[in-house]
mmCIF file of C-alpha atoms in Angstrom:
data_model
loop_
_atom_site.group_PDB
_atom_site.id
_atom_site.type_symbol
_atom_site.label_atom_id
_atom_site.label_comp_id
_atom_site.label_asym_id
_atom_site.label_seq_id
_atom_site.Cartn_x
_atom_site.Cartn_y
_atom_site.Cartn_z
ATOM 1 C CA UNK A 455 71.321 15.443 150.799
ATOM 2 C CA UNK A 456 73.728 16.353 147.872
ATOM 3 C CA UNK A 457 76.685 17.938 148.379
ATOM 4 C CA UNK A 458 76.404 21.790 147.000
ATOM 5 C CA UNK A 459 78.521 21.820 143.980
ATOM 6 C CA UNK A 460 81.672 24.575 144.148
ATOM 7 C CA UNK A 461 82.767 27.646 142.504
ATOM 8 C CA UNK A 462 85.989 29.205 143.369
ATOM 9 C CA UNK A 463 86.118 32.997 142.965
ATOM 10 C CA UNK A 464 89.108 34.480 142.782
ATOM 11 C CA UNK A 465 90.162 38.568 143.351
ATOM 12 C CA UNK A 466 92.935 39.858 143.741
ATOM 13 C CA UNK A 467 91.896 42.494 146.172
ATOM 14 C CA UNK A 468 92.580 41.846 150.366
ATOM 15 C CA UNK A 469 89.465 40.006 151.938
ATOM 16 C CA UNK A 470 86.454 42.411 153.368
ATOM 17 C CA UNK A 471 87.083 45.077 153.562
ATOM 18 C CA UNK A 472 87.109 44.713 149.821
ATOM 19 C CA UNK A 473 87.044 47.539 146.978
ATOM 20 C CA UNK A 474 83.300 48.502 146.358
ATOM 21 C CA UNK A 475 84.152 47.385 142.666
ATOM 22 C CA UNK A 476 84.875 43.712 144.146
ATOM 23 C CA UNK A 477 81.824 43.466 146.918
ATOM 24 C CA UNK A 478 79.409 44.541 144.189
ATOM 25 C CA UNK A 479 80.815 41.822 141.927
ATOM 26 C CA UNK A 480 80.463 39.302 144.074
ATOM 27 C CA UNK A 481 76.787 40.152 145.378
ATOM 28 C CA UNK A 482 76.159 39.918 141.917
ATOM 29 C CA UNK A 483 77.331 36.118 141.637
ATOM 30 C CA UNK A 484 76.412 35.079 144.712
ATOM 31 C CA UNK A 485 72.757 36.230 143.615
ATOM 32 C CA UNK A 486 73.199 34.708 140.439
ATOM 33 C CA UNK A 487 74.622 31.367 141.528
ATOM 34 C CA UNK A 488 72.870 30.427 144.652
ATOM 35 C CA UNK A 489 73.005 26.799 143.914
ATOM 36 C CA UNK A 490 76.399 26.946 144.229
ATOM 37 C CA UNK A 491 79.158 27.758 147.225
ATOM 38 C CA UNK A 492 81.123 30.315 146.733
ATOM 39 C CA UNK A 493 85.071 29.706 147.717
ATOM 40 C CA UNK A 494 85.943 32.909 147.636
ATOM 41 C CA UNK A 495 89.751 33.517 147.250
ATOM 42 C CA UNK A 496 92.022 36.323 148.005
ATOM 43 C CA UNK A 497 94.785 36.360 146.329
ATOM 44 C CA UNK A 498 96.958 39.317 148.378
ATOM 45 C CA UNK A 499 95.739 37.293 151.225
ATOM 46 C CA UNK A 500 97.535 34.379 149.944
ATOM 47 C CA UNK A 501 101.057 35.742 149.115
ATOM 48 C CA UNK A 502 101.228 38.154 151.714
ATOM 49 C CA UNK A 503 101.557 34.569 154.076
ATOM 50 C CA UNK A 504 104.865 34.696 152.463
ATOM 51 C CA UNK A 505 107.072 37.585 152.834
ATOM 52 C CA UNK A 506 110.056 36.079 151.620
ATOM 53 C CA UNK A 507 108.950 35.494 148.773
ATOM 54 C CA UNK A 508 106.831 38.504 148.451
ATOM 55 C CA UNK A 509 110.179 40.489 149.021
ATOM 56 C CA UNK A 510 111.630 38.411 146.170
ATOM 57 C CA UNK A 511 108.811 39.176 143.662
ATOM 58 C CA UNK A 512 109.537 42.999 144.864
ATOM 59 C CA UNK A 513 113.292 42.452 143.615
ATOM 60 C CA UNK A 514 112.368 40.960 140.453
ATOM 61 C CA UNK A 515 110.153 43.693 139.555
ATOM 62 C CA UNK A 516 112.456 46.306 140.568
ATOM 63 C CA UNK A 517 115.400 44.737 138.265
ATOM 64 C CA UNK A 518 112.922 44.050 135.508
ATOM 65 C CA UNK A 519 111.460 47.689 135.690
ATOM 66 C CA UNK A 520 114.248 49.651 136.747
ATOM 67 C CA UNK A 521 114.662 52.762 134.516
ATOM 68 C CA UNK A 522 111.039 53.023 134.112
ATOM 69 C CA UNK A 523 111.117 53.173 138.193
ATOM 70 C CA UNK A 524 113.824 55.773 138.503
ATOM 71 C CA UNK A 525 112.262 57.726 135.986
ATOM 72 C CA UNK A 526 108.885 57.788 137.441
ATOM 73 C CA UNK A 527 107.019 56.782 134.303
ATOM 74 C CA UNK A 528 106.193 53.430 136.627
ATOM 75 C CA UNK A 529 105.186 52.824 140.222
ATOM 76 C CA UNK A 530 106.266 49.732 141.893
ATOM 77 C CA UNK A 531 103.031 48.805 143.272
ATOM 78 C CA UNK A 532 102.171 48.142 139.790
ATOM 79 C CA UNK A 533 105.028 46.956 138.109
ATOM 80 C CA UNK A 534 105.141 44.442 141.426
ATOM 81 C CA UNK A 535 102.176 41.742 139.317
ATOM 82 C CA UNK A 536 103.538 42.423 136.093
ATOM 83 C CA UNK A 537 106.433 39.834 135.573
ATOM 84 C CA UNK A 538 107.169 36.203 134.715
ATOM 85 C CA UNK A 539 108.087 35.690 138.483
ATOM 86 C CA UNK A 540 104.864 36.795 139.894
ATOM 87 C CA UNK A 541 102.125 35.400 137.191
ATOM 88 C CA UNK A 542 103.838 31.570 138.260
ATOM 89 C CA UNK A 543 103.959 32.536 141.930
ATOM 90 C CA UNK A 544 100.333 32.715 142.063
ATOM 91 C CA UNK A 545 99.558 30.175 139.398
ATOM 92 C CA UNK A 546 100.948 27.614 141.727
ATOM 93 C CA UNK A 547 99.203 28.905 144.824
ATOM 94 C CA UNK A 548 95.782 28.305 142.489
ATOM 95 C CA UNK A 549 96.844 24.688 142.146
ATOM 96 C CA UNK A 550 97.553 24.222 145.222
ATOM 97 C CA UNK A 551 94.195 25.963 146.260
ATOM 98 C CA UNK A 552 91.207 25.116 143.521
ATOM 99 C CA UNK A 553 90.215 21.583 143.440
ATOM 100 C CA UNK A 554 89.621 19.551 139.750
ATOM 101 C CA UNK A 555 87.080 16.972 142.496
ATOM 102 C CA UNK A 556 85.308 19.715 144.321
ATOM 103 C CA UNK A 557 85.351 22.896 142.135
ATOM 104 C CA UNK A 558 83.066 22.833 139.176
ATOM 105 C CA UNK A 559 84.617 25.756 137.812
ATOM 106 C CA UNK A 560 86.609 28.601 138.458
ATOM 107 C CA UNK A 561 85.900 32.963 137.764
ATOM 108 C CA UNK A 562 88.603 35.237 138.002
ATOM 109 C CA UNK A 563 87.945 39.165 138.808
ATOM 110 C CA UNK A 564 90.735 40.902 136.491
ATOM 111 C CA UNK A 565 93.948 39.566 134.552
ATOM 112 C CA UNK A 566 96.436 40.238 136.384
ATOM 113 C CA UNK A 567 96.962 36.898 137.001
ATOM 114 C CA UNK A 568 96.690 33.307 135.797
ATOM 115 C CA UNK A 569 93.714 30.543 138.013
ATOM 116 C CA UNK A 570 93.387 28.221 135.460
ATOM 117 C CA UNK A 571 93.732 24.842 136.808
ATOM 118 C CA UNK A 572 93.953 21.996 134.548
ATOM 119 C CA UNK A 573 90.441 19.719 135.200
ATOM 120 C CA UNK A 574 88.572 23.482 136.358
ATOM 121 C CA UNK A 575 87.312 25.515 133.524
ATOM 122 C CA UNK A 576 88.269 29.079 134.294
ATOM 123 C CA UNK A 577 86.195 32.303 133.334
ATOM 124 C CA UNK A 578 88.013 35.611 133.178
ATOM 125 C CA UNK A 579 85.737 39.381 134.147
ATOM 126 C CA UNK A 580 87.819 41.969 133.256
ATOM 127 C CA UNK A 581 86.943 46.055 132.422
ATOM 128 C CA UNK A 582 90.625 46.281 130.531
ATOM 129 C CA UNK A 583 93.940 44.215 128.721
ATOM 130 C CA UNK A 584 97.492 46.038 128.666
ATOM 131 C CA UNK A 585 97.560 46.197 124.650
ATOM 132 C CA UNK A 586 94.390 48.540 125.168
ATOM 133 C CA UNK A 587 96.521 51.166 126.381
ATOM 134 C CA UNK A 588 98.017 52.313 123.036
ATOM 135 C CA UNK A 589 94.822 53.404 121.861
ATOM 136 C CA UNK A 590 95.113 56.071 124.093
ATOM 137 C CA UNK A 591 96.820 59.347 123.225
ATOM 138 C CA UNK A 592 99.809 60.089 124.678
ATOM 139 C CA UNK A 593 100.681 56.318 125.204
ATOM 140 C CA UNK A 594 103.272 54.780 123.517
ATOM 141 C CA UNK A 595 105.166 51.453 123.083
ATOM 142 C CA UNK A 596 107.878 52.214 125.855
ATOM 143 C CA UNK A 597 105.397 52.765 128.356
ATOM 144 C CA UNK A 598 103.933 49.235 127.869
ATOM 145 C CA UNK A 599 105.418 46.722 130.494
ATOM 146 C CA UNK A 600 107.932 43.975 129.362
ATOM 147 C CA UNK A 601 107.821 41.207 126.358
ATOM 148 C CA UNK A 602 107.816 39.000 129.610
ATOM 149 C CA UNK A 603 105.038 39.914 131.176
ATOM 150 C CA UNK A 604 103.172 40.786 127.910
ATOM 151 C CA UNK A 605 103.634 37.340 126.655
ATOM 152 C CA UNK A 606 102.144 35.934 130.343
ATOM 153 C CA UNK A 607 99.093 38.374 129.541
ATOM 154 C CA UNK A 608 98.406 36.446 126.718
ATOM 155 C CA UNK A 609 98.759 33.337 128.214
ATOM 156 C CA UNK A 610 96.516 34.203 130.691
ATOM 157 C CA UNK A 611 93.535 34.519 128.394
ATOM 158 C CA UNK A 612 94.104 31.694 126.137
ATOM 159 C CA UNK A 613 93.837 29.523 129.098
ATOM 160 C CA UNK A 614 90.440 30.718 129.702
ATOM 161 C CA UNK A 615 87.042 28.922 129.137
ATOM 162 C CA UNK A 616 85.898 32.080 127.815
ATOM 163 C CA UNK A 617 86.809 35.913 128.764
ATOM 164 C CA UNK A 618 83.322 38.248 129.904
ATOM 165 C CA UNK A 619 84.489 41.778 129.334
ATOM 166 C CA UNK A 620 82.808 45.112 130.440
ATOM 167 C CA UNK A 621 83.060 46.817 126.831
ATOM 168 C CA UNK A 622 83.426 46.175 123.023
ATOM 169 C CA UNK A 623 86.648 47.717 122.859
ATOM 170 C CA UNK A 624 88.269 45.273 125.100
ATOM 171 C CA UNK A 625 86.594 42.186 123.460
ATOM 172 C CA UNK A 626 87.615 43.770 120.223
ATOM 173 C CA UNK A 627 91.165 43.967 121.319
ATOM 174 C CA UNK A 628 91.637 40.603 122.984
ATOM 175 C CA UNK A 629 90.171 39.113 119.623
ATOM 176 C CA UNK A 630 92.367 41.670 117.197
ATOM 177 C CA UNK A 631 95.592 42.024 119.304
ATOM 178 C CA UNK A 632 95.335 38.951 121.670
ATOM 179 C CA UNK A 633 94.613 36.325 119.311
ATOM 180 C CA UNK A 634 91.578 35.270 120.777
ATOM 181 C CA UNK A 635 88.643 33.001 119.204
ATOM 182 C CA UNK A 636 85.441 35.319 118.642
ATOM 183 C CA UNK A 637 83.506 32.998 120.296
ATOM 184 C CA UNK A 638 85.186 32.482 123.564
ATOM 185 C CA UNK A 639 85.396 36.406 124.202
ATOM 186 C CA UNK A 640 81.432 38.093 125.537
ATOM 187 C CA UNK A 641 80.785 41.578 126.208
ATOM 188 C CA UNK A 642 78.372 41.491 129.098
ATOM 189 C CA UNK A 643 79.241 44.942 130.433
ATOM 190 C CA UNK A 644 78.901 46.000 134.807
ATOM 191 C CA UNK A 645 76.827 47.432 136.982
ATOM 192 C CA UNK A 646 76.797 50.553 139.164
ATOM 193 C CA UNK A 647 78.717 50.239 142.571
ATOM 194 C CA UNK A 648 75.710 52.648 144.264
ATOM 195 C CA UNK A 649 72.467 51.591 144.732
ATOM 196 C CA UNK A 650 70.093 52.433 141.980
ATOM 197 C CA UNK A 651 68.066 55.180 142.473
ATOM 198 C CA UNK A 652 64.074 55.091 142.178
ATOM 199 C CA UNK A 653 63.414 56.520 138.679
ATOM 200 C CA UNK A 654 61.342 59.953 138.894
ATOM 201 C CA UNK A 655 59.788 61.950 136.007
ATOM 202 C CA UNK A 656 61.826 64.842 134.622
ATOM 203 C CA UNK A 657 62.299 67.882 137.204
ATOM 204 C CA UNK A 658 62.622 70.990 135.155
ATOM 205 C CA UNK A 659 64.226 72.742 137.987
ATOM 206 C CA UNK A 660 66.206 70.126 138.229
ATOM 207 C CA UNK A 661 67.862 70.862 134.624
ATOM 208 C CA UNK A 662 67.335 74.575 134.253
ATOM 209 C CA UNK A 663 69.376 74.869 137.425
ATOM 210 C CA UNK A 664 72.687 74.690 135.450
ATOM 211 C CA UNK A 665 74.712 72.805 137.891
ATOM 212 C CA UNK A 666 77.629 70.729 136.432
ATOM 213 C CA UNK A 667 79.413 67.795 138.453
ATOM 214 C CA UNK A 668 82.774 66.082 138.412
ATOM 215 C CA UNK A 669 83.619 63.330 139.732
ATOM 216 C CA UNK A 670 87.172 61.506 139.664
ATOM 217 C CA UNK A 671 89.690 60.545 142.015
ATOM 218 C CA UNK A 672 92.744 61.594 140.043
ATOM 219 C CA UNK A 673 92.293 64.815 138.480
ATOM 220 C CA UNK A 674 94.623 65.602 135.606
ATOM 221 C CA UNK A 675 94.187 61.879 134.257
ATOM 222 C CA UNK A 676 90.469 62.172 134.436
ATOM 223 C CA UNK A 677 90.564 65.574 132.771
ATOM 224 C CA UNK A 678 90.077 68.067 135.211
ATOM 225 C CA UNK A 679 92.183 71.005 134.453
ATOM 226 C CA UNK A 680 90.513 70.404 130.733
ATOM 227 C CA UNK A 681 87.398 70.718 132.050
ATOM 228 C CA UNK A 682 88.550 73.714 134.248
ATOM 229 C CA UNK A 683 89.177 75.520 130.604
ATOM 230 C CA UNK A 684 85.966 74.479 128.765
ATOM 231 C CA UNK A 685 83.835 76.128 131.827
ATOM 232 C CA UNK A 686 85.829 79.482 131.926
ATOM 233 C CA UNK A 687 85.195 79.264 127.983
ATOM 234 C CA UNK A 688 81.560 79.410 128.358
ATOM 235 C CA UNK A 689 80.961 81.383 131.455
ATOM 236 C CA UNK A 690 80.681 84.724 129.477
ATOM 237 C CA UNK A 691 77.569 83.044 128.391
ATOM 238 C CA UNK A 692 76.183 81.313 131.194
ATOM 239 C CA UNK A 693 77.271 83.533 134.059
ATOM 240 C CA UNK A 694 74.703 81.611 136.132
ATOM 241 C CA UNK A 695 76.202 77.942 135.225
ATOM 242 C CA UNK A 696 77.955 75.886 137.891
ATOM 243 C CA UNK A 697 81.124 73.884 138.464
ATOM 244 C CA UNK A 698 80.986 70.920 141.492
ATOM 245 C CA UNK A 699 84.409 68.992 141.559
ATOM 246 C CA UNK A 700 84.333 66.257 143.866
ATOM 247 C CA UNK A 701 88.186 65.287 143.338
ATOM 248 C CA UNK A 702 91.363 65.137 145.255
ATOM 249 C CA UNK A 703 93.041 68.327 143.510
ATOM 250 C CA UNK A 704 96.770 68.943 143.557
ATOM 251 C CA UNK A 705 97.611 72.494 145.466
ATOM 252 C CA UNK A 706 98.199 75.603 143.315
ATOM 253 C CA UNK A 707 94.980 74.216 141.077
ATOM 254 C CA UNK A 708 92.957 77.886 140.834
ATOM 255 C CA UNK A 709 89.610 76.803 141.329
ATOM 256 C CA UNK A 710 88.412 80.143 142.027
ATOM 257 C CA UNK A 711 84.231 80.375 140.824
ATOM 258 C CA UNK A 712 84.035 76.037 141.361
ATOM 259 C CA UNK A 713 82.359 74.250 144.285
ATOM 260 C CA UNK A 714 85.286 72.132 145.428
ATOM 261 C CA UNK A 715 84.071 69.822 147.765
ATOM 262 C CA UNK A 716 87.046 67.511 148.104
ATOM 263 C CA UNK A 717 86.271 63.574 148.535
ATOM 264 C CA UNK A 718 83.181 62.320 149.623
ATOM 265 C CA UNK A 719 82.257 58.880 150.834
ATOM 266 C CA UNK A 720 80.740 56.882 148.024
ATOM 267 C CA UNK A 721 77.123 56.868 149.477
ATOM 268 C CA UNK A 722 77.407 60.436 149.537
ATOM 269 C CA UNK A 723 77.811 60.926 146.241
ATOM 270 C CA UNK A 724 73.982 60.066 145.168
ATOM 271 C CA UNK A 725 73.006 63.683 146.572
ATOM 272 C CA UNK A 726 75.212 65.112 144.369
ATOM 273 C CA UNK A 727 74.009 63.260 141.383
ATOM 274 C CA UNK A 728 70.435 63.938 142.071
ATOM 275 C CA UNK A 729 71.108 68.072 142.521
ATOM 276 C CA UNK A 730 73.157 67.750 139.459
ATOM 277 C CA UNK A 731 72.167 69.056 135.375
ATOM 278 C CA UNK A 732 75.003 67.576 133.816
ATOM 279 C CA UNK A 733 77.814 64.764 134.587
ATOM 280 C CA UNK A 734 80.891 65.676 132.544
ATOM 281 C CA UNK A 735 84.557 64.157 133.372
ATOM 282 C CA UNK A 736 86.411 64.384 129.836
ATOM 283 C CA UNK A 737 88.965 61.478 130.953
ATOM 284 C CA UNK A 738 92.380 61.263 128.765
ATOM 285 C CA UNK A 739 92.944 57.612 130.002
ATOM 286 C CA UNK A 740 89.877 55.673 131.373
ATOM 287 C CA UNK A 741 89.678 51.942 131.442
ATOM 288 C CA UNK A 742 86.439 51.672 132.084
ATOM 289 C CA UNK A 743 84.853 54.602 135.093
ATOM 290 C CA UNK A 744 81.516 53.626 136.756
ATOM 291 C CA UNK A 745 80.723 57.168 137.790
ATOM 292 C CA UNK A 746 79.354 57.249 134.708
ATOM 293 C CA UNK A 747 77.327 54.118 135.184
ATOM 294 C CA UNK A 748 76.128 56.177 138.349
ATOM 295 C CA UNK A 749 75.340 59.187 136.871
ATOM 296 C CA UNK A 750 73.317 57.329 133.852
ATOM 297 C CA UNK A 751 71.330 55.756 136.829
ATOM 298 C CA UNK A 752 70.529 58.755 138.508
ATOM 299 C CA UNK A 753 69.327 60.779 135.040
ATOM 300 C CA UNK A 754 71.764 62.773 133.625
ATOM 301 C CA UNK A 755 72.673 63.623 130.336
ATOM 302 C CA UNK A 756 76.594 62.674 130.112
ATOM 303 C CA UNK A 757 79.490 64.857 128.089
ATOM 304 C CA UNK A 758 82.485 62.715 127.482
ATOM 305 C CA UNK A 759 85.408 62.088 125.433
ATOM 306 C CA UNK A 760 85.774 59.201 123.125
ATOM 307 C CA UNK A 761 88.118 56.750 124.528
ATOM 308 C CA UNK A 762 87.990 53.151 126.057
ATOM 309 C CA UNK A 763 84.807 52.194 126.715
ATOM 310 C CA UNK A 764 82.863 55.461 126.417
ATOM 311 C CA UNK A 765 81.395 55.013 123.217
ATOM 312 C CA UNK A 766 79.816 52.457 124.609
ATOM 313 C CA UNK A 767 78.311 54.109 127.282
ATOM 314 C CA UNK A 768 77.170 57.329 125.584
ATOM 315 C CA UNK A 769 75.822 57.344 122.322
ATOM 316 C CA UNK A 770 76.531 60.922 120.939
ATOM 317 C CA UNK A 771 73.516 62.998 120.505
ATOM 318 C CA UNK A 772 71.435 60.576 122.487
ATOM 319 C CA UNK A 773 72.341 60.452 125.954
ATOM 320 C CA UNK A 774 74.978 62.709 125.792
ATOM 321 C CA UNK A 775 78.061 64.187 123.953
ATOM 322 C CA UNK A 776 81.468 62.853 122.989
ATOM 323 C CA UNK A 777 84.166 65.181 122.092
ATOM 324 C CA UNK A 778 88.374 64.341 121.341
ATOM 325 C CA UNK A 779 90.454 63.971 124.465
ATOM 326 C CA UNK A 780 92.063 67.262 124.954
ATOM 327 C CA UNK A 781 89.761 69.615 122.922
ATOM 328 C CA UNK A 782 88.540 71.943 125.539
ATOM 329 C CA UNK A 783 86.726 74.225 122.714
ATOM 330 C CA UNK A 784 84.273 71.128 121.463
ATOM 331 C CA UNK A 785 84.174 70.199 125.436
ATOM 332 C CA UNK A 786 83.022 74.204 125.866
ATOM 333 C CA UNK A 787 80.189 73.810 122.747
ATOM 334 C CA UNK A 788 79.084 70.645 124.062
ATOM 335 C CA UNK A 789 78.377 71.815 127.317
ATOM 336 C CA UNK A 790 76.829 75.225 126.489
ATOM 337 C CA UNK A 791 74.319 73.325 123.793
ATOM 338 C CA UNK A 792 72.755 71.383 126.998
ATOM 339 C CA UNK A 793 73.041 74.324 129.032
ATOM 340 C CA UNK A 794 71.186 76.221 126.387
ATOM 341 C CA UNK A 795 68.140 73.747 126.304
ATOM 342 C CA UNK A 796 66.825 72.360 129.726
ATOM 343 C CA UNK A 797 64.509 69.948 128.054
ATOM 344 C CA UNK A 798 66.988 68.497 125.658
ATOM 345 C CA UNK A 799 68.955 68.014 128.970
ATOM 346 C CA UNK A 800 66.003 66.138 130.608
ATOM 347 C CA UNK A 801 65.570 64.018 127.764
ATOM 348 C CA UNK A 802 69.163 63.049 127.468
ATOM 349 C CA UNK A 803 68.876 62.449 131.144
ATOM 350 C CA UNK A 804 65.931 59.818 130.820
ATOM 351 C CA UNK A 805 68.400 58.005 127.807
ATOM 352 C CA UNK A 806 70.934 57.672 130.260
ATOM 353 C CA UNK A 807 68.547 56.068 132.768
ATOM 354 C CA UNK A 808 67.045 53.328 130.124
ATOM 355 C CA UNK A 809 70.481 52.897 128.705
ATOM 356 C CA UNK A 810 71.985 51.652 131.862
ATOM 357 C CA UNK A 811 68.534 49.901 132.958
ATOM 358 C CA UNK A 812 68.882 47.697 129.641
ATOM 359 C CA UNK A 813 73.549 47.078 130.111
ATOM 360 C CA UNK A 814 74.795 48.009 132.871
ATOM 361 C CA UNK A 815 72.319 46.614 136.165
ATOM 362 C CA UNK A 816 73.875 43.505 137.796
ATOM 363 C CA UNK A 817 71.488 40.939 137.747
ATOM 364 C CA UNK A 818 70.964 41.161 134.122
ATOM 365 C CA UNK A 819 75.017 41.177 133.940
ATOM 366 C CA UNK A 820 74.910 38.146 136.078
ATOM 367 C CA UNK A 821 72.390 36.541 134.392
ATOM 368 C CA UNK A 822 74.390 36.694 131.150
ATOM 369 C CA UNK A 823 77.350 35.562 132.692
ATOM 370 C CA UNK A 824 75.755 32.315 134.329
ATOM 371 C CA UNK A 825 73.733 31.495 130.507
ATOM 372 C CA UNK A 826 77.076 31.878 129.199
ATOM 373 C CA UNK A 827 79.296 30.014 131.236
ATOM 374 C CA UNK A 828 76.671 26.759 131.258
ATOM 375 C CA UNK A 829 76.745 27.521 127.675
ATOM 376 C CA UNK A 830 80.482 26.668 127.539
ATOM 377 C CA UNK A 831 80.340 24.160 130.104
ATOM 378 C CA UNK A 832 77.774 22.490 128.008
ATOM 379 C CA UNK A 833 79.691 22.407 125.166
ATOM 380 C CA UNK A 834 82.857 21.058 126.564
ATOM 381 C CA UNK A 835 80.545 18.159 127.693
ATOM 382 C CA UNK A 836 80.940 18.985 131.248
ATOM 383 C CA UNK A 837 77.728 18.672 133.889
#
């Protein structure tokens, strides 16, 4: 019998228990490559079987990063990939670890690090580059991380067979900012980390009932105290309208009138969806945020704010609103003009579902992914 042929997969998260984010990307490949074996690598598994050197890497990032540290504009667990030191470090453990005679290829989750091997074509996923970031308000050139690094970011793509990117902005800044060739760059968007939800017809209740949801880990970045403002704003004219914040919220917050209900576990969070009118989290800084792929999925109409990849996800005036980061009056008008019109709501709701049933479901991502990558392999002459 033939020998399987070999794909090495490469995160940088721990082995299981893995980030939700990782397990449903690599159900997804699994599903879509099942005539291959999937050597599935771990990269913190790797260097953590080296604590001296681990410990060095710490030093290096600490020296390289050291008024941003004591100024707490960085955090160490992050600066800790982002230098020269560490992008070799695990370069050479991928040499040492992905086989030119028994891998056919090779598909990195994220850029934070470099798995090309020469003799392996390597694919890059990623939902965000580092240049990205000064599109974003309130972001500036010194908050960047170092020429070093930056120039290893690069590197890291260029090496690639061909990068598959969750959103237009990112493809459009590794070809603008990165340098990259159009054609080695595909947007082939994600899919929802929850399970997807039957599809039912339009509950009127369901929309008339007023209720509004948040849903984001870390609440000033993803624009909680803005959205704190735009709801007091329009309460005078929907006294019966209602706030759910399912956040970690810093104490003295006054969420007095808003159904705080903490952190939930993540298959939890479909009830919440499903008794919900409207999703809103008007994020200042969002690489990518699936809770919106989850909400689209479960039927609601979305309010936003245009950044990242969010124009991709709602079109304005179809399945939802955008408004500017930081405007909590066009966040307050937005909201009230669904509030005002349950059946505009319901219809925005059903775009959201057919939107995400035509980008963002994981075996069509797959499926793109695969057509792509024997696309490339094809081309390179390699079977």
């Amino acid at each position: 019998m033939a020998r399987r042929k070999r794909i090495a997969v490469i995160s940088l998260t721990p082995a299981p228990p893995a980030p939700v984010a990782t397990k449903s990307t690599l159900r997804a490949l699994e599903d879509a490559f099942p005539d291959y074996e999937l050597d599935i690598i771990y990269v913190l598994d790797l260097i953590k079987r080296a604590p001296a050197r681990m410990a060095m890497a710490g030093v290096v990032a600490t020296a390289t990063y050291l008024p941003d540290l004591l100024g707490k504009r960085k955090k160490l667990k992050y600066a800790f990939f982002r230098t020269p030191y560490m992008v070799g470090w695990i370069k050479r453990l991928m040499a040492r670890r992905i086989d030119p005679a028994t891998h056919a290829f090779s598909i990195q989750i994220q850029s934070l690090f470099d798995a090309s091997v020469p003799g392996v074509p390597n694919f890059i996923y990623t939902d965000h580059v580092h240049l990205e970031n000064l599109k974003f308000d309130g972001f500036t050139q010194d908050d960047l991380y170092s020429t070093g690094w930056r120039a290893c970011e690069r590197e890291i793509y260029h090496n690639a067979a061909m990068v598959f990117t969750w959103s237009s902005n990112v493809t459009r800044a590794l070809i603008e900012d990165y340098g990259m060739p159009p054609e080695r760059v595909a947007c082939i968007h994600t899919g929802s980390n929850s399970a997807i939800p039957d599809k039912h017809p339009p509950d009127p209740a369901r929309y008339a009932r007023k209720e509004i949801l948040f849903v984001g880990l870390d609440w000033k970045r993803k624009g909680g105290p803005l959205l704190l403002e735009a709801f007091r704003r329009l309460s005078a004219r929907h006294e019966d309208a209602t706030l759910t914040v399912i956040s970690r919220v810093p104490k003295g917050e006054d969420l007095s009138g808003v159904n705080h209900v903490g952190l939930v576990p993540l298959d939890a969070l479909p009830d919440y969806y499903a008794r919900a009118s409207i999703f809103c989290m008007p994020t200042r800084l969002e690489p990518f945020g699936n809770v919106f792929i989850e909400a689209m999925w479960q039927q609601l109409p979305i309010v936003a704010t245009r950044v990242g990849a969010l124009p991709d996800i709602v079109e304005d005036g179809v399945n939802g609103f955008l408004v500017p980061p930081d405007d909590a009056r066009s966040l307050s008008d937005r909201l009230s003009r669904l509030l005002d019109d349950p059946a505009l709501c319901a219809a925005m709701g059903e775009a959201s579902r057919d939107r995400a049933a035509s980008r963002y479901d994981w075996p069509l991502v797959a499926r793109d992914m695969r057509a792509r990558i024997e696309g490339c392999l094809a081309d390179r002459g390699v079977t």
